[in-house]
PDB file of C-alpha atoms in Angstrom:
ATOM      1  CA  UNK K   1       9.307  11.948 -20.197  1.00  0.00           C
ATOM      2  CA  UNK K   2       5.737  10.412 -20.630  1.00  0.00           C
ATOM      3  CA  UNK K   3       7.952   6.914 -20.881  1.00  0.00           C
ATOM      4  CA  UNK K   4       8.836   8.181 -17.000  1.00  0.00           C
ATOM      5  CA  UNK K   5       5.777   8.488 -16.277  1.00  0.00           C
ATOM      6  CA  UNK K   6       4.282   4.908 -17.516  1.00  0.00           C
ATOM      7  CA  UNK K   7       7.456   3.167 -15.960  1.00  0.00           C
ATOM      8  CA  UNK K   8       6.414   5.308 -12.640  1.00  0.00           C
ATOM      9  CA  UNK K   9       3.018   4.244 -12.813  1.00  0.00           C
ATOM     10  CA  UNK K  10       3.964   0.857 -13.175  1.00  0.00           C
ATOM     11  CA  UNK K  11       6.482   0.924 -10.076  1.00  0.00           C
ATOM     12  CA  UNK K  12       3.495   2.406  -8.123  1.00  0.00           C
ATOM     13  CA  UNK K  13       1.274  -0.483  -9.180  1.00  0.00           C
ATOM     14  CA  UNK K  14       3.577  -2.947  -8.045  1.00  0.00           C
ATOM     15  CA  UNK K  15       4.400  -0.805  -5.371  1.00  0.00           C
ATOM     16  CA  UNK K  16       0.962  -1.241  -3.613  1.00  0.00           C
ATOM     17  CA  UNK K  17       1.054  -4.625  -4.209  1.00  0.00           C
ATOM     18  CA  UNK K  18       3.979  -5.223  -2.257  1.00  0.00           C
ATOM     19  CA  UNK K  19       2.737  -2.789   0.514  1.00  0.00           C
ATOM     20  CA  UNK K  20      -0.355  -5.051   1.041  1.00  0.00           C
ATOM     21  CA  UNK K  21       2.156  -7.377   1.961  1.00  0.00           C
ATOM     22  CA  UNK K  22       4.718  -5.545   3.932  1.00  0.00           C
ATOM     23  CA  UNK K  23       1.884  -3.573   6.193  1.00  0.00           C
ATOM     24  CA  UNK K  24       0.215  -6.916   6.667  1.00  0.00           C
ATOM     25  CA  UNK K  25       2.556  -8.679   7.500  1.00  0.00           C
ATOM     26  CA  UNK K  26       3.683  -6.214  10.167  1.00  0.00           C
ATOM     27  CA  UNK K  27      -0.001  -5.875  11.117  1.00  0.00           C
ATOM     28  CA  UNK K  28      -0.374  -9.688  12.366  1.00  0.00           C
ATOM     29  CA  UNK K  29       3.191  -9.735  13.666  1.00  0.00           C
ATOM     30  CA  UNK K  30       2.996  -7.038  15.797  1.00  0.00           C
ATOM     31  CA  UNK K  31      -0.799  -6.563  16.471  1.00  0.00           C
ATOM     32  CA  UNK K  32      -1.799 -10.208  15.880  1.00  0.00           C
ATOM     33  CA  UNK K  33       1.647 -11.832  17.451  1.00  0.00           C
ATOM     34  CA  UNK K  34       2.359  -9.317  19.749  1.00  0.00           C
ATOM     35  CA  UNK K  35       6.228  -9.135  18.028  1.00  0.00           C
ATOM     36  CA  UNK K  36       8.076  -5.781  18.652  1.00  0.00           C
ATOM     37  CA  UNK K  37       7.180  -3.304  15.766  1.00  0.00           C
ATOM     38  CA  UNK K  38      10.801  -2.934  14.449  1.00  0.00           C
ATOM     39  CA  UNK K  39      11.529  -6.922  14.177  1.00  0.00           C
ATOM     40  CA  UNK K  40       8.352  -7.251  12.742  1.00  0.00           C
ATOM     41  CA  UNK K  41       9.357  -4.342   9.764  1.00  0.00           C
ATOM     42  CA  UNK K  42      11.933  -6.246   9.167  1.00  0.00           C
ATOM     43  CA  UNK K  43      10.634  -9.422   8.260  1.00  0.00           C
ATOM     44  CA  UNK K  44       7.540  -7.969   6.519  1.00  0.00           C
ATOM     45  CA  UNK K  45       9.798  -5.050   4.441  1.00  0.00           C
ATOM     46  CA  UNK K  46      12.020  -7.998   3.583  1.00  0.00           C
ATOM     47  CA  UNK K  47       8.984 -10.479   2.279  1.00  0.00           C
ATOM     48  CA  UNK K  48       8.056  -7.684   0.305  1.00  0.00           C
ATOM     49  CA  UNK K  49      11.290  -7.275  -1.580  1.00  0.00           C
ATOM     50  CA  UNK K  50      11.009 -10.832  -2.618  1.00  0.00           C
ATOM     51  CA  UNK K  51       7.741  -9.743  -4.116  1.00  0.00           C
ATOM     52  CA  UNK K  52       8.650  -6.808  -5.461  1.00  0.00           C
ATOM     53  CA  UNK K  53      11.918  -8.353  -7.000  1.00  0.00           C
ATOM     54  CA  UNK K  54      10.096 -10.578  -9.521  1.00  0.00           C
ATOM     55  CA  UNK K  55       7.090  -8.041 -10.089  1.00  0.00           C
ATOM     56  CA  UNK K  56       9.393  -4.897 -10.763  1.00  0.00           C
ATOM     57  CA  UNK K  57      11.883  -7.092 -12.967  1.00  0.00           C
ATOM     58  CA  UNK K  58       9.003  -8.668 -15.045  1.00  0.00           C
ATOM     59  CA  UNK K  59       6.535  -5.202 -15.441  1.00  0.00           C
ATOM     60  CA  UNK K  60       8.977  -2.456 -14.605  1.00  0.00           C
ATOM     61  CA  UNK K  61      12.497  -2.395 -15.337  1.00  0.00           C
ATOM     62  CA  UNK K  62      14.144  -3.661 -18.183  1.00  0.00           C
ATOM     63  CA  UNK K  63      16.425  -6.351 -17.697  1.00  0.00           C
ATOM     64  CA  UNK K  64      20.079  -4.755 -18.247  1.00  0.00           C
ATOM     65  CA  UNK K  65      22.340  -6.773 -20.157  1.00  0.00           C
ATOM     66  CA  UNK K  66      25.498  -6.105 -18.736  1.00  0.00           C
ATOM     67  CA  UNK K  67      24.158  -7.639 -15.394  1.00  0.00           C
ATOM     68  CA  UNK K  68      23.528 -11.469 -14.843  1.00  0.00           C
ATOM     69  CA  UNK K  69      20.249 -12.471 -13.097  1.00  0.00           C
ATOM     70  CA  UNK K  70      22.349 -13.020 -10.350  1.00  0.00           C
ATOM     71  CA  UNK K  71      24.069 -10.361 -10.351  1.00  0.00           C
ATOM     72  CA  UNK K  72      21.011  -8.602 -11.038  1.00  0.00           C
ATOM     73  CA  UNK K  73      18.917  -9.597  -7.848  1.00  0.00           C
ATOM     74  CA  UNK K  74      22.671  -9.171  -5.780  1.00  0.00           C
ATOM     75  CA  UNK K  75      21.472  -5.711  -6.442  1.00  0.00           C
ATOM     76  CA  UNK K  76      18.485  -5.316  -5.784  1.00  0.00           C
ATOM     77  CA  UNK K  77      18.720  -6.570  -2.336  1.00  0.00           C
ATOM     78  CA  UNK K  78      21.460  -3.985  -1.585  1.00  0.00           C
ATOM     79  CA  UNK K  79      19.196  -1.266  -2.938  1.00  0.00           C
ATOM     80  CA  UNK K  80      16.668  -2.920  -0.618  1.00  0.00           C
ATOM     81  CA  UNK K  81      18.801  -3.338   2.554  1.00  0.00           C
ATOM     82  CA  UNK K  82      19.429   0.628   2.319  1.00  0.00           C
ATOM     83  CA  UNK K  83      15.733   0.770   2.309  1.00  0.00           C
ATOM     84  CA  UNK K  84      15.088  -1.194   4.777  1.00  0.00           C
ATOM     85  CA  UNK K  85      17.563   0.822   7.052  1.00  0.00           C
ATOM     86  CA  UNK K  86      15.491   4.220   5.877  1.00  0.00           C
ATOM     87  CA  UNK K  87      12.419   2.335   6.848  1.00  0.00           C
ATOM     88  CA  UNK K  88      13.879   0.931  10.154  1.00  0.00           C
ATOM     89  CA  UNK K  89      15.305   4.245  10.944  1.00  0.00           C
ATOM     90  CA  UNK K  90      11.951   6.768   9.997  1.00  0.00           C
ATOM     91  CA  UNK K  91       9.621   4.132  12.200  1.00  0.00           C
ATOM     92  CA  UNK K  92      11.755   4.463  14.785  1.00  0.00           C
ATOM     93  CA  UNK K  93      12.012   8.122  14.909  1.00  0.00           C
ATOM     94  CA  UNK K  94       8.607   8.661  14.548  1.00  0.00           C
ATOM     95  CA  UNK K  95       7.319   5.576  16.686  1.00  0.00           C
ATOM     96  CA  UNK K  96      10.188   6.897  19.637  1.00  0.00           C
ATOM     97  CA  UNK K  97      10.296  10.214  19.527  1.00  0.00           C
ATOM     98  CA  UNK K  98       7.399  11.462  17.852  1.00  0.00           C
ATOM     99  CA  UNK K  99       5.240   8.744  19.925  1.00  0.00           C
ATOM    100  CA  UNK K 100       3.390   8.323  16.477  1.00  0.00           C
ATOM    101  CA  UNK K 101       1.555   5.228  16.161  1.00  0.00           C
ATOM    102  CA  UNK K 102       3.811   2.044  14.136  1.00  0.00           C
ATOM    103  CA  UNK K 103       1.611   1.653  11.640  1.00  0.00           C
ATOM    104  CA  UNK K 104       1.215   5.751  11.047  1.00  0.00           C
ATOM    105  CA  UNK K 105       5.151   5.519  10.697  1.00  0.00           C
ATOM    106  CA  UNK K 106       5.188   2.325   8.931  1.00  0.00           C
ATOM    107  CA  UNK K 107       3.271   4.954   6.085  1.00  0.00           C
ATOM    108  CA  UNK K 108       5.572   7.476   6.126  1.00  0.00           C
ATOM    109  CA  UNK K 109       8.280   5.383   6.115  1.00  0.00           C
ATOM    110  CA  UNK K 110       6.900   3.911   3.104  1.00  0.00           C
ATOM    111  CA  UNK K 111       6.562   6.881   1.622  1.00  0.00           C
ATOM    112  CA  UNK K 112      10.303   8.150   1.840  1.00  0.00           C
ATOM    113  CA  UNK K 113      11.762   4.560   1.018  1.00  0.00           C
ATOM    114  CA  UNK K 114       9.367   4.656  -2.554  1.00  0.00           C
ATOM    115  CA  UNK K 115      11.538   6.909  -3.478  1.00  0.00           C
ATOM    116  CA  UNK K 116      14.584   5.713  -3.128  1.00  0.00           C
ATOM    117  CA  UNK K 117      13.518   2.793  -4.681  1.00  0.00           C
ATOM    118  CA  UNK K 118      12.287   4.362  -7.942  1.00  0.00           C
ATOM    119  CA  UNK K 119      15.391   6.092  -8.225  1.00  0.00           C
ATOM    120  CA  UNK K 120      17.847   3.817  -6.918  1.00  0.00           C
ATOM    121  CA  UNK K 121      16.601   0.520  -9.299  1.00  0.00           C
ATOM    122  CA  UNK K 122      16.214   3.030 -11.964  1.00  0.00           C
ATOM    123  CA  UNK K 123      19.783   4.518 -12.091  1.00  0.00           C
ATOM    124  CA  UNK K 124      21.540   0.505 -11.200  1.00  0.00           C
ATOM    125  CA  UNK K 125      19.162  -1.559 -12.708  1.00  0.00           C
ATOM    126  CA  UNK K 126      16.804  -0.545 -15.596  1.00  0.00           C
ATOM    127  CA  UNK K 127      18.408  -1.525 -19.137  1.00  0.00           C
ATOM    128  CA  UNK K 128      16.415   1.151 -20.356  1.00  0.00           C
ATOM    129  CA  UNK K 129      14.634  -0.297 -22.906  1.00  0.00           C
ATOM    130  CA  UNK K 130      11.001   0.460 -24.000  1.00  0.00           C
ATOM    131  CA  UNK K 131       8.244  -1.540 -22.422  1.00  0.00           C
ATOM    132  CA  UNK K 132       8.188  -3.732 -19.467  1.00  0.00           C
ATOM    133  CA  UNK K 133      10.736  -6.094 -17.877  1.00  0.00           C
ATOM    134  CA  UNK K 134      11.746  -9.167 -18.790  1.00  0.00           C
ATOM    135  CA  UNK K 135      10.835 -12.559 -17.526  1.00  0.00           C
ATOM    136  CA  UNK K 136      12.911 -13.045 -14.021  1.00  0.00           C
ATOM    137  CA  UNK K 137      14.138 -16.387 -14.324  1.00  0.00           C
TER     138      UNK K 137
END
């Protein structure tokens, strides 16, 4: 359990890394650009997930053997595209019907999708092993 709890801690880390990014990004897009709020999610979730891919693989997760690198970030990106549809999906809920402001949902979106990324990269892509990741690459 208290190995759980580091590996959570450590997906949180890198998990407010990447939401600097993501948030930004769909801060200047859509404030800064004027872009609509749900084009802009997408292309600040998804430069995120690059980020998050090679942070989460190196400090997080172990690197499973049974999966190639490329097989590997295949993954990851699926487990990512469901998020992204959760994301897509809670903004646009909130932003439409709830007339919440984008970057209120973009928070709450954020905070449903965290977990299905803990859980989802857990369960298809942690080896398990003690200690951090391995080198991506």
């Amino acid at each position: 359990m208290k190995r759980l709890i580091a590996q959570f801690l450590k997906f949180g880390v890198v998990g407010v890394l990447a939401f600097v990014v993501d948030f930004g990004l769909l801060f200047v897009l859509t404030s800064g650009l004027g872009v609509n709020y749900l084009v802009s999610a997408t292309a600040s979730f998804s430069a995120s997930v690059v980020f998050n891919y090679a942070a989460s693989m190196r400090y997080v997760f172990t690197h499973r053997e049974d999966l190639s690198r490329r097989r590997e970030f295949v993954v990851f990106v699926a487990l990512s595209v469901v998020g992204l549809v959760i994301n897509n999906a809670t903004m646009a809920l909130f932003v439409e019907v709830f007339a919440v402001n984008y970057l209120v949902a973009k928070v709450v979106a954020t905070a449903i999708v965290i977990l299905w990324n803990f859980f989802s990269r857990k369960k298809w892509l942690d080896g398990g092993a003690e200690g951090a990741g391995t080198d991506v690459g």
